[in-house]
Every structure is written in structure tokens, then in C-alpha cells.
mmCIF file of C-alpha atoms in Angstrom:
data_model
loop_
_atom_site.group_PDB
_atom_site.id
_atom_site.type_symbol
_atom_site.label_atom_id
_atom_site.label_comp_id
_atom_site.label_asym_id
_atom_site.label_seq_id
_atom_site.Cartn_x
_atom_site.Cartn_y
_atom_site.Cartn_z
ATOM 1 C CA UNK A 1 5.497 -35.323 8.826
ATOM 2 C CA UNK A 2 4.294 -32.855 5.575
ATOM 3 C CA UNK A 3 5.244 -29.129 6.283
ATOM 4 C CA UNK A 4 2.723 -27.338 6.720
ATOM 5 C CA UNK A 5 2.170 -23.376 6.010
ATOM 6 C CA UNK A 6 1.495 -21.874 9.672
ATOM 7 C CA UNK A 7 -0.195 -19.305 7.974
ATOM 8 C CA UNK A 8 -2.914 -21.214 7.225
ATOM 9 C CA UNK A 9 -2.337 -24.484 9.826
ATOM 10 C CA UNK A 10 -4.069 -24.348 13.267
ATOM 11 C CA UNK A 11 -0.992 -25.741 14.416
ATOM 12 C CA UNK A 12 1.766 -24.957 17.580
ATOM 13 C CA UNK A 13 3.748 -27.359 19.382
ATOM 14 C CA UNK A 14 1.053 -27.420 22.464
ATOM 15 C CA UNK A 15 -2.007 -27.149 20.478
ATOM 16 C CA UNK A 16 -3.467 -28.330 16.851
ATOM 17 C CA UNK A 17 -6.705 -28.639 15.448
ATOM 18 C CA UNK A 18 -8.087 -32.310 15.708
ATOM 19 C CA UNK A 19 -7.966 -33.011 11.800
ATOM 20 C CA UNK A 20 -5.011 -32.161 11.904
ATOM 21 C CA UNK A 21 -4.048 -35.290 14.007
ATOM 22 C CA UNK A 22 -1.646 -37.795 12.694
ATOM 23 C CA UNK A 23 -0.265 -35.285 10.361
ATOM 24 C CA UNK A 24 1.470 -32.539 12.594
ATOM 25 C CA UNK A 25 3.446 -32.957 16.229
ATOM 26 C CA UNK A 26 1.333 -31.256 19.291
ATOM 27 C CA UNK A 27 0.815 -31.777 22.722
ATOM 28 C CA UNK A 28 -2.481 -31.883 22.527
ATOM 29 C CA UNK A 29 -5.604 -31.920 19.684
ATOM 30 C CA UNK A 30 -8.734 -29.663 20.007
ATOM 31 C CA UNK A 31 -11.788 -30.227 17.992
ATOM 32 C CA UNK A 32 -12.733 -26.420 17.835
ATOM 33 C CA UNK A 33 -15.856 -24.396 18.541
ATOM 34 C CA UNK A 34 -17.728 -22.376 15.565
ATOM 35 C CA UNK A 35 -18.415 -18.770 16.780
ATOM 36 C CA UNK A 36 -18.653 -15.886 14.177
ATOM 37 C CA UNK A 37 -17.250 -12.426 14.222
ATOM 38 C CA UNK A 38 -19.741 -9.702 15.322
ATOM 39 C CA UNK A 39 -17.339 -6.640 15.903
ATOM 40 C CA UNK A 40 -17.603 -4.672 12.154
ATOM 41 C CA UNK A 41 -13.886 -5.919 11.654
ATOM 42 C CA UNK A 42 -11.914 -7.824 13.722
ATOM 43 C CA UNK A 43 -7.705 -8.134 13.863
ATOM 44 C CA UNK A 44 -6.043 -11.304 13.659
ATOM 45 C CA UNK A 45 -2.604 -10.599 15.344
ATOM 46 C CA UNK A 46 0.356 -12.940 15.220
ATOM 47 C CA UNK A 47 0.211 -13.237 19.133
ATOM 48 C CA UNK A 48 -1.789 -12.513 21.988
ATOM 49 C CA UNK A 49 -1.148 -8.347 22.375
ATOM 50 C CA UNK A 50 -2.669 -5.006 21.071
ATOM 51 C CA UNK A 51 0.937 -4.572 20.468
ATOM 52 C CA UNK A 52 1.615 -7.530 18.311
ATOM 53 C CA UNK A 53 2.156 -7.630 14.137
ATOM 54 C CA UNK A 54 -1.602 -7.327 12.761
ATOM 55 C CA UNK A 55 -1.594 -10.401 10.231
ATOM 56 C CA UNK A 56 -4.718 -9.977 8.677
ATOM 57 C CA UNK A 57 -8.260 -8.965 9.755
ATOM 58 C CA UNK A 58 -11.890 -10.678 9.508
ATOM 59 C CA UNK A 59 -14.893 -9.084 8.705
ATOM 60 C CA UNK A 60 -18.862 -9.282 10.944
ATOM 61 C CA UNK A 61 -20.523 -12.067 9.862
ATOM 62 C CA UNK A 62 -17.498 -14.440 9.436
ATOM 63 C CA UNK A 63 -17.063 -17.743 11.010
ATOM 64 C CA UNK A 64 -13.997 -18.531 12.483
ATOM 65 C CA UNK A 65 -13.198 -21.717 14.515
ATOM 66 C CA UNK A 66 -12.122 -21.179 18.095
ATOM 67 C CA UNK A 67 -9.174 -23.624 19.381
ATOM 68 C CA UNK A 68 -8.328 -21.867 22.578
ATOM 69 C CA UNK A 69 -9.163 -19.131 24.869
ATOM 70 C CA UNK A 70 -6.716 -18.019 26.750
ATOM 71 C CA UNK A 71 -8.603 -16.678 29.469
ATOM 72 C CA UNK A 72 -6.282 -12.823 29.236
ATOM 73 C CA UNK A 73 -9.053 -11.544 26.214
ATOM 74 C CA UNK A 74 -7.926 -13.381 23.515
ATOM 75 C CA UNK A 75 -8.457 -16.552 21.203
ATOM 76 C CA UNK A 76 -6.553 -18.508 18.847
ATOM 77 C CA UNK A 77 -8.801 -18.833 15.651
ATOM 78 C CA UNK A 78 -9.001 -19.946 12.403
ATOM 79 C CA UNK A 79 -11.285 -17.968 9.575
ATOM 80 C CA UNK A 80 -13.608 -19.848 7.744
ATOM 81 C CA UNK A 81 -13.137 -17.973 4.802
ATOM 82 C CA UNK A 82 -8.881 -17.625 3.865
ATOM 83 C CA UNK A 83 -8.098 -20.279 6.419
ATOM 84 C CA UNK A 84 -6.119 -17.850 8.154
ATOM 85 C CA UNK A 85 -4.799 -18.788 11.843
ATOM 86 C CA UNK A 86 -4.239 -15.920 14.397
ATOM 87 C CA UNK A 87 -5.342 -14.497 17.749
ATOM 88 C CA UNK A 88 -8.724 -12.378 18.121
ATOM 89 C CA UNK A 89 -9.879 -10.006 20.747
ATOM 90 C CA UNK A 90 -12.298 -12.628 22.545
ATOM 91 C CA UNK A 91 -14.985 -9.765 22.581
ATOM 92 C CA UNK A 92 -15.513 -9.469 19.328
ATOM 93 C CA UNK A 93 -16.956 -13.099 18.971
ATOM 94 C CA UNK A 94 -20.212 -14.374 19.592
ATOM 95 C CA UNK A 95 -22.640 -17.502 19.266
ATOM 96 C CA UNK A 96 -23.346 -17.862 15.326
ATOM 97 C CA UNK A 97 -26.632 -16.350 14.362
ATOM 98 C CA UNK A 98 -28.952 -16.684 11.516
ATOM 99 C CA UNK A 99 -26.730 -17.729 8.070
ATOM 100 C CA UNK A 100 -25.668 -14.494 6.114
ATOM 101 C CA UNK A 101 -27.894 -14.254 3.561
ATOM 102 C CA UNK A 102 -26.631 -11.171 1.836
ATOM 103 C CA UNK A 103 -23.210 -9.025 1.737
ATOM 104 C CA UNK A 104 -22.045 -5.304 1.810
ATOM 105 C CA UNK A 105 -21.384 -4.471 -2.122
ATOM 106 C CA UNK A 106 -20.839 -0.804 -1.272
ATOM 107 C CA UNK A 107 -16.865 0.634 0.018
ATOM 108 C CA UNK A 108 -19.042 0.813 3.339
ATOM 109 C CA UNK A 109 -22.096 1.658 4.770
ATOM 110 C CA UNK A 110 -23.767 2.224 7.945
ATOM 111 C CA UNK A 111 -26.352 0.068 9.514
ATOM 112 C CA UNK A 112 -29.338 2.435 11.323
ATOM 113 C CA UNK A 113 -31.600 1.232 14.644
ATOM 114 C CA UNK A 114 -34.153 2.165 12.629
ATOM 115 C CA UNK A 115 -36.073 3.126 9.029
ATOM 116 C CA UNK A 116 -34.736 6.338 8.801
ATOM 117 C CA UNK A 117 -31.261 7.951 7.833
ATOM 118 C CA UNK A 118 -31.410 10.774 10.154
ATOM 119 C CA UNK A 119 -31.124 8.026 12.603
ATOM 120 C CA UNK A 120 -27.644 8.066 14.834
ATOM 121 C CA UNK A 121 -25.862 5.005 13.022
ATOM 122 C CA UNK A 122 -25.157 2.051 15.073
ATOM 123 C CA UNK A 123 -22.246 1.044 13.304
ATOM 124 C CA UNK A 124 -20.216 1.281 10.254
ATOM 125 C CA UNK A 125 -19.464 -1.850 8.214
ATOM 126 C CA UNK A 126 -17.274 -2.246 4.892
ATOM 127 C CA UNK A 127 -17.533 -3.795 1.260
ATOM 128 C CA UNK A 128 -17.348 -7.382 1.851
ATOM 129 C CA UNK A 129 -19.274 -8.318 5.334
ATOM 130 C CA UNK A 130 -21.863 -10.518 5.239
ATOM 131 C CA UNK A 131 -25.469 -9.880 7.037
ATOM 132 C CA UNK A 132 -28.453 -12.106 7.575
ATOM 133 C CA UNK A 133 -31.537 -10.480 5.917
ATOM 134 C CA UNK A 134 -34.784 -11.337 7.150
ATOM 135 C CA UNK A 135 -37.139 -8.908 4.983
ATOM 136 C CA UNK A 136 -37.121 -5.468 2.845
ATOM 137 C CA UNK A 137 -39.181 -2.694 3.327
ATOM 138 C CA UNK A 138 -38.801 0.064 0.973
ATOM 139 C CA UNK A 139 -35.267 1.909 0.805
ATOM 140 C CA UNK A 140 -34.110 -0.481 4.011
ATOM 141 C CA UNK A 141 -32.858 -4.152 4.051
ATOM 142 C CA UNK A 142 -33.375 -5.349 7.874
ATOM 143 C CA UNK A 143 -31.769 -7.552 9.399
ATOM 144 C CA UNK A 144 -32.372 -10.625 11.532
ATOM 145 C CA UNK A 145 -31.174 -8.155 14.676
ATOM 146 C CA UNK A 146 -33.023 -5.298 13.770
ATOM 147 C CA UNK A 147 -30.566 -2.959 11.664
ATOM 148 C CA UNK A 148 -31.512 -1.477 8.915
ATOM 149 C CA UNK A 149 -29.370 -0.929 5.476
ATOM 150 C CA UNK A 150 -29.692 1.038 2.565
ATOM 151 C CA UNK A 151 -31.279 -1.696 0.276
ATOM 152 C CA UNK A 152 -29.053 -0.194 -2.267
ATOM 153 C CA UNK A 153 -25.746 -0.831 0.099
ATOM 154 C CA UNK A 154 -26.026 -4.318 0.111
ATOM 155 C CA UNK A 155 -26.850 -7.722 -2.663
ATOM 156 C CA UNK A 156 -27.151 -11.952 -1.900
ATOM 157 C CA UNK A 157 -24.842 -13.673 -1.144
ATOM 158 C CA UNK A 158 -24.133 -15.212 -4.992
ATOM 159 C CA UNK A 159 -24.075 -11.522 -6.695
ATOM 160 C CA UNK A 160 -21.017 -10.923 -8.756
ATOM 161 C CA UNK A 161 -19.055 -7.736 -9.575
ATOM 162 C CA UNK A 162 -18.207 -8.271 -13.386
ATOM 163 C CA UNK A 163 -15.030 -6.404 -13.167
ATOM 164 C CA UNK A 164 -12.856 -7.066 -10.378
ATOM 165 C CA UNK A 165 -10.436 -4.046 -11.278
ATOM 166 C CA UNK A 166 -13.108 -1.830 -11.117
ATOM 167 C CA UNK A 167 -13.870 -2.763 -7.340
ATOM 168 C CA UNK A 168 -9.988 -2.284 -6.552
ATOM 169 C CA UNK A 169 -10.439 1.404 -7.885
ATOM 170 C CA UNK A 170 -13.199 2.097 -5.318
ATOM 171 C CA UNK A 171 -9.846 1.945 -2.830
ATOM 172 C CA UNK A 172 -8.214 4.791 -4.050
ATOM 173 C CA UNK A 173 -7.063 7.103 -1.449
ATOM 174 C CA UNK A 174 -8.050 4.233 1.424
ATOM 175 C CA UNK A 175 -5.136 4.725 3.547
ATOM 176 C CA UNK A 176 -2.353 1.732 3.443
ATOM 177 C CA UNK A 177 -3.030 -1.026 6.756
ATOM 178 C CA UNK A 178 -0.175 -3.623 7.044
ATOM 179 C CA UNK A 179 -2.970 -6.950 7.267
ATOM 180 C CA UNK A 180 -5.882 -4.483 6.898
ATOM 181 C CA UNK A 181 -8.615 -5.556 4.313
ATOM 182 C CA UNK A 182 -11.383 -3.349 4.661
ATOM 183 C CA UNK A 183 -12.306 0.075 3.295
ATOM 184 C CA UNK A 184 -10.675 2.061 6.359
ATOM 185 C CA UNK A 185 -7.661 0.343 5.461
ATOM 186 C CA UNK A 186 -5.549 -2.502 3.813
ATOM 187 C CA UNK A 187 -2.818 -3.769 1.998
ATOM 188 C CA UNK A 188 -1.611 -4.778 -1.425
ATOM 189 C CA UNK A 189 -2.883 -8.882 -0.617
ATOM 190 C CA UNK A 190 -5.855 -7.246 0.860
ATOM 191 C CA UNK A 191 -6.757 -5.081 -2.117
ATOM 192 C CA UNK A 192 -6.686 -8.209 -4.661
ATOM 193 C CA UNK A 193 -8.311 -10.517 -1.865
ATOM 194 C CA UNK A 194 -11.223 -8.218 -1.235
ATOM 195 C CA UNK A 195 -11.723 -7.477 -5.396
ATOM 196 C CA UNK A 196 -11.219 -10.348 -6.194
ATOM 197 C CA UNK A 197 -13.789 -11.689 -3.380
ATOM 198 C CA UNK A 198 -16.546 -9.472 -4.799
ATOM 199 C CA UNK A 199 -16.181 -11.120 -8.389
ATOM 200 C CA UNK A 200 -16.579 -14.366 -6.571
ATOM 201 C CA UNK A 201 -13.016 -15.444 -7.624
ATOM 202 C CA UNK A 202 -11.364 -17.575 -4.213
ATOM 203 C CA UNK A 203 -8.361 -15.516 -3.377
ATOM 204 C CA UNK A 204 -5.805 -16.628 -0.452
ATOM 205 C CA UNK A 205 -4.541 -13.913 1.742
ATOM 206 C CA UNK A 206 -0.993 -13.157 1.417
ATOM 207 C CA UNK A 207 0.892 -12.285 -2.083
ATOM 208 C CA UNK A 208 2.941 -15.029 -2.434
ATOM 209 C CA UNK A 209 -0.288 -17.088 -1.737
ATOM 210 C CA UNK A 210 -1.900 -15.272 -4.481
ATOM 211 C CA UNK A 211 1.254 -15.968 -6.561
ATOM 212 C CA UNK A 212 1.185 -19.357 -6.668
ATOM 213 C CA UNK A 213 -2.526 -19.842 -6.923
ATOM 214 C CA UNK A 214 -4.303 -17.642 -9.408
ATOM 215 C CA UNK A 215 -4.447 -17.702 -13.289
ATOM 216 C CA UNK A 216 -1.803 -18.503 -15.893
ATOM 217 C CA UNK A 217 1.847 -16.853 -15.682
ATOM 218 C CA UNK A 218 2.815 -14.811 -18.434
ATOM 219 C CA UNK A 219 6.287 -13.576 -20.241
ATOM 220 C CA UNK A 220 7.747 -10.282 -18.578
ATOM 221 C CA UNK A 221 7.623 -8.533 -21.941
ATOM 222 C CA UNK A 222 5.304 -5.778 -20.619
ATOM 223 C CA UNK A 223 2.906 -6.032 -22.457
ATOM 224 C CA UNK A 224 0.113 -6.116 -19.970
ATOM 225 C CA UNK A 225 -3.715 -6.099 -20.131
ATOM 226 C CA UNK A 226 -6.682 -4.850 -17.601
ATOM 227 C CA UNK A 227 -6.922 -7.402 -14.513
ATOM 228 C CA UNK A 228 -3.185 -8.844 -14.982
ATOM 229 C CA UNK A 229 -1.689 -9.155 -11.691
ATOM 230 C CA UNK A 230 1.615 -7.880 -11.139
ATOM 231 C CA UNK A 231 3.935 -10.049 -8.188
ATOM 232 C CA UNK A 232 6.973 -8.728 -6.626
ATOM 233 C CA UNK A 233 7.915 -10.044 -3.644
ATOM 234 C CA UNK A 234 6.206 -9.515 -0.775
ATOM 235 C CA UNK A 235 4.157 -7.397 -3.317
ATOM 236 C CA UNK A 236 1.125 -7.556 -5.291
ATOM 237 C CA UNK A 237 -0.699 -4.649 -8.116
ATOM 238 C CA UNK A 238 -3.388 -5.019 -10.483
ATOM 239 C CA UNK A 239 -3.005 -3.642 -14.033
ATOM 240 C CA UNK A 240 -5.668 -1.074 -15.161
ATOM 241 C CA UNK A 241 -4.549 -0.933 -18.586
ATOM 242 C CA UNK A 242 -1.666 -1.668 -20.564
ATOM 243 C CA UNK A 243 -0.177 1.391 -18.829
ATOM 244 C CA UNK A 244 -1.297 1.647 -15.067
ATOM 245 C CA UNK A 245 -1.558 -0.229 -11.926
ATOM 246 C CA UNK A 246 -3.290 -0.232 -8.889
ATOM 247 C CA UNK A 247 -2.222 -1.114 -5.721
ATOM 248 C CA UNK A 248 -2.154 -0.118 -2.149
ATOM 249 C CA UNK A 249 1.512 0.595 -1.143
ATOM 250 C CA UNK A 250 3.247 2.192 1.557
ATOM 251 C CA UNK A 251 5.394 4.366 -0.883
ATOM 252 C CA UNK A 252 1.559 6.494 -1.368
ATOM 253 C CA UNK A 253 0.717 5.269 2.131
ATOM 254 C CA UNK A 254 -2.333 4.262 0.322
ATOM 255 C CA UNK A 255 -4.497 2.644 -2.435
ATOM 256 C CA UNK A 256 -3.128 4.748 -5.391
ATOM 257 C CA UNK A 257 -2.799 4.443 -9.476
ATOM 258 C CA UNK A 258 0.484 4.735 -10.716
ATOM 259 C CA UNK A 259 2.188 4.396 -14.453
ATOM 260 C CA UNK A 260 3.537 1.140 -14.785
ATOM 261 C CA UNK A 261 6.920 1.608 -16.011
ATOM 262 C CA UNK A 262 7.328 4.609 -12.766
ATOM 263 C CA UNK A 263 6.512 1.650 -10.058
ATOM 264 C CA UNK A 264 8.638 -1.320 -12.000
ATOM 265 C CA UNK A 265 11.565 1.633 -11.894
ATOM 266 C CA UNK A 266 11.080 2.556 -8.348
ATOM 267 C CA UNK A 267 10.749 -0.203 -7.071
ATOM 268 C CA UNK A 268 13.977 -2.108 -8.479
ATOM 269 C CA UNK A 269 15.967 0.839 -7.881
ATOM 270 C CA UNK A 270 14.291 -0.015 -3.840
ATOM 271 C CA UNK A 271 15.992 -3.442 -4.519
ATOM 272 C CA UNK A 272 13.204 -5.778 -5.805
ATOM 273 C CA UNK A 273 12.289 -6.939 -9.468
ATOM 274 C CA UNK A 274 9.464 -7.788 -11.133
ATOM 275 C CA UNK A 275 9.180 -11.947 -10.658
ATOM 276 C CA UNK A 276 5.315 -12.607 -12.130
ATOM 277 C CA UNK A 277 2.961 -12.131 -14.151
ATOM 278 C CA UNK A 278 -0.474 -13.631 -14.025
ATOM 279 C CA UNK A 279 -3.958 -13.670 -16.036
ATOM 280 C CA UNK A 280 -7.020 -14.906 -15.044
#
């Protein structure tokens, strides 16, 4: 049999995904059932706990394929979006609604009951989610449930940002999340992921993912250029300029710019080099 990253495998030795039959070992083969995420962010944990590792997180709107519930709260899921396998808090699923028609292009935004901003908020929903729109009436896209969001808070589906780096910046000062990707909190994978997302670029998840996946490696001669990405491992930063990165670290315990040659310096002397360069 192939080896398979579990990361990204709906795969364990009682239960796999039925594609995945003939190709990995498992007791058993499930063919899945589509349900989409309807809490405003949802974790993915690497096992069935509040207590457990948060491995990533997925955002309202998202479809993830259910392979189990284990009747104690939780499911074992796979997003739609990364490909990334965990377990979800059952309660923040639901039946799939109306296709998303349009996404959250602002750092975050609330969504009101109704068309007016003096309105208590209903909930509070960050760059990246995905909403079903069913009409527009003045400042106020609705949605298909009845919430309304500032028009200007939100674009279709297809819209690009035209500078991915620039979207990263919008982080700064978000506080550092271990498998967070959203604006109230992520990390360095999550940062690229979630600018890279909103320039419609496919990203993978994790850094090493990332690594091996996007754009064309370059020499380690420093001589970097706006958008390069920086790899370490288990670490990830986007050049601003030929002088400055930005990344969310847990040195800053945030999303925070920093001079290149300070973060190549600290972070050796912390025991890790440099490995890649890449351009888009």
C-alpha cells in the first residue's frame, strides 16, 4: 500500500473513507455524508476532546464530509476545502443550505437580524467565510437566512485580492492561534493559507505543505522580493520587501513585521535555519 499523509487522508485502522478502498488497510469503509459548517469557525482537533491539540479550524459556510459520529459530541470530518481530516464539535454542523454565493473580504464583520447597524449583531464572522446571498438592498447584502451584511464587508465568490501580501498585513497585531486561521487568531500556515486564499491562489494547510507545493525555489542569497515566501521548519513568513517579513509567530505572540536579517538571526541562534525560498 502507498503512504498516505494522515493529515490530509480520512484514514484510521477502524475507519476510511470509501475511495479510499483498495488503497489503505481499515476495518471498515464509509461513504461519508456532506454537511457544512454553520458555527462562525469551527476547530478541527486531533482527537475527540476540548482538551486535545487544535490542528486547524474551518470557517461557516464550509463543507466538510462526515465519516463518523461518535455519538459523545463529536465527528470525524474531512474539509472540503484543504482536505484536512480531524474531529468537529457535532453542533456546529448542519444540513447544507443554499451554495455560497459570496465571501467575507473584510478582517471580519458582523452579520445583523436586520437593516440596521444599531441592531444587536447576531454573530461575528471573519475574512474568508463564505455566505449564500439571495438579494441587496442598499448598504446590506442579505442572506438566504435572513442576516444582513455590510454590502461593503463582503464580494462573489470569484473576486480576487491583487496583492496577497497586502491581505497578510491586515493580521497585524491578530494574536498568534496554534491551527487558528481566522482574524481572532492563527498561525504562520494560517496567515499564508488565508492570503493566499483571498488572491485565489490554492494553498494547503500546514508549512511544509506549503513548502513543497507553491512557486519556484530560489538561491538563499537574500536577496528577496515582495510576496517571496520564507520556509523554516515548521515555519512559514512572507517577505514585504527586500527587507521585512510578515508572519504570525509565537516569539510576538502574534501577526507582526519584523526586519529580515533580525528573524533569520533569532531564529538560528533558537536552533533552526533558513531551508527555502519560494516565488510565485
Amino acid at each position: 500500500m502507498s503512504a498516505f499523509d494522515p493529515r490530509v487522508t480520512a484514514a484510521r485502522p477502524d475507519l476510511a473513507a470509501k475511495h479510499l478502498e483498495g488503497k489503505v488497510q481499515a476495518a471498515r469503509f464509509a461513504e461519508g455524508t456532506l454537511r457544512e459548517v454553520i458555527a462562525p469557525q469551527a476547530p478541527v482537533r486531533h482527537a475527540p476532546s476540548h482538551e486535545a491539540p487544535l490542528d486547524t479550524e474551518a470557517l461557516k459556510g464550509e463543507r466538510v464530509t462526515v465519516y463518523e459520529d461518535n455519538g459523545e459530541g463529536w465527528s470525524w470530518v474531512q474539509l472540503s476545502g484543504d482536505g484536512y481530516v480531524g474531529w468537529m464539535p457535532s453542533s456546529a454542523l448542519g444540513a447544507p443550505g443554499p451554495a455560497p454565493t459570496d465571501k467575507v473580504t473584510a478582517l471580519r464583520t458582523l452579520a445583523f437580524p436586520g437593516p440596521s447597524i444599531k441592531l444587536p449583531p447576531v454573530e461575528a464572522l471573519s475574512l474568508g467565510v463564505t455566505v449564500a446571498i439571495a438579494k441587496r438592498e442598499s448598504d446590506f447584502a442579505i442572506t438566504s437566512a435572513g442576516y444582513y451584511f455590510p454590502a461593503k464587508h463582503v464580494a462573489p465568490l470569484g473576486a480576487k485580492e491583487p496583492d496577497f501580501v497586502s491581505v497578510a498585513e491586515r493580521f497585524i497585531g491578530v494574536p498568534y492561534l496554534w491551527g487558528g486561521k481566522t482574524s481572532f487568531g492563527l498561525d504562520c500556515s494560517g496567515l499564508v493559507q488565508a492570503a493566499l486564499t483571498a488572491a485565489g491562489i490554492t494553498c494547503p494547510r500546514d508549512s511544509d505543505m506549503q513548502e513543497k507545493a507553491l512557486g519556484a525555489a530560489l538561491p538563499l542569497d537574500g536577496k528577496f522580493q515582495r510576496g517571496d515566501l520564507l520556509f523554516w521548519p515548521g515555519h512559514v513568513a512572507i517577505a514585504r520587501d527586500a527587507d521585512t517579513i510578515v508572519h504570525a509567530n509565537a516569539f510576538a505572540m502574534a501577526t507582526a513585521v519584523e526586519p529580515i536579517k533580525d528573524a533569520l538571526a533569532r531564529i538560528e541562534k533558537a536552533g533552526s535555519k533558513l531551508r527555502t525560498v519560494k516565488r510565485l
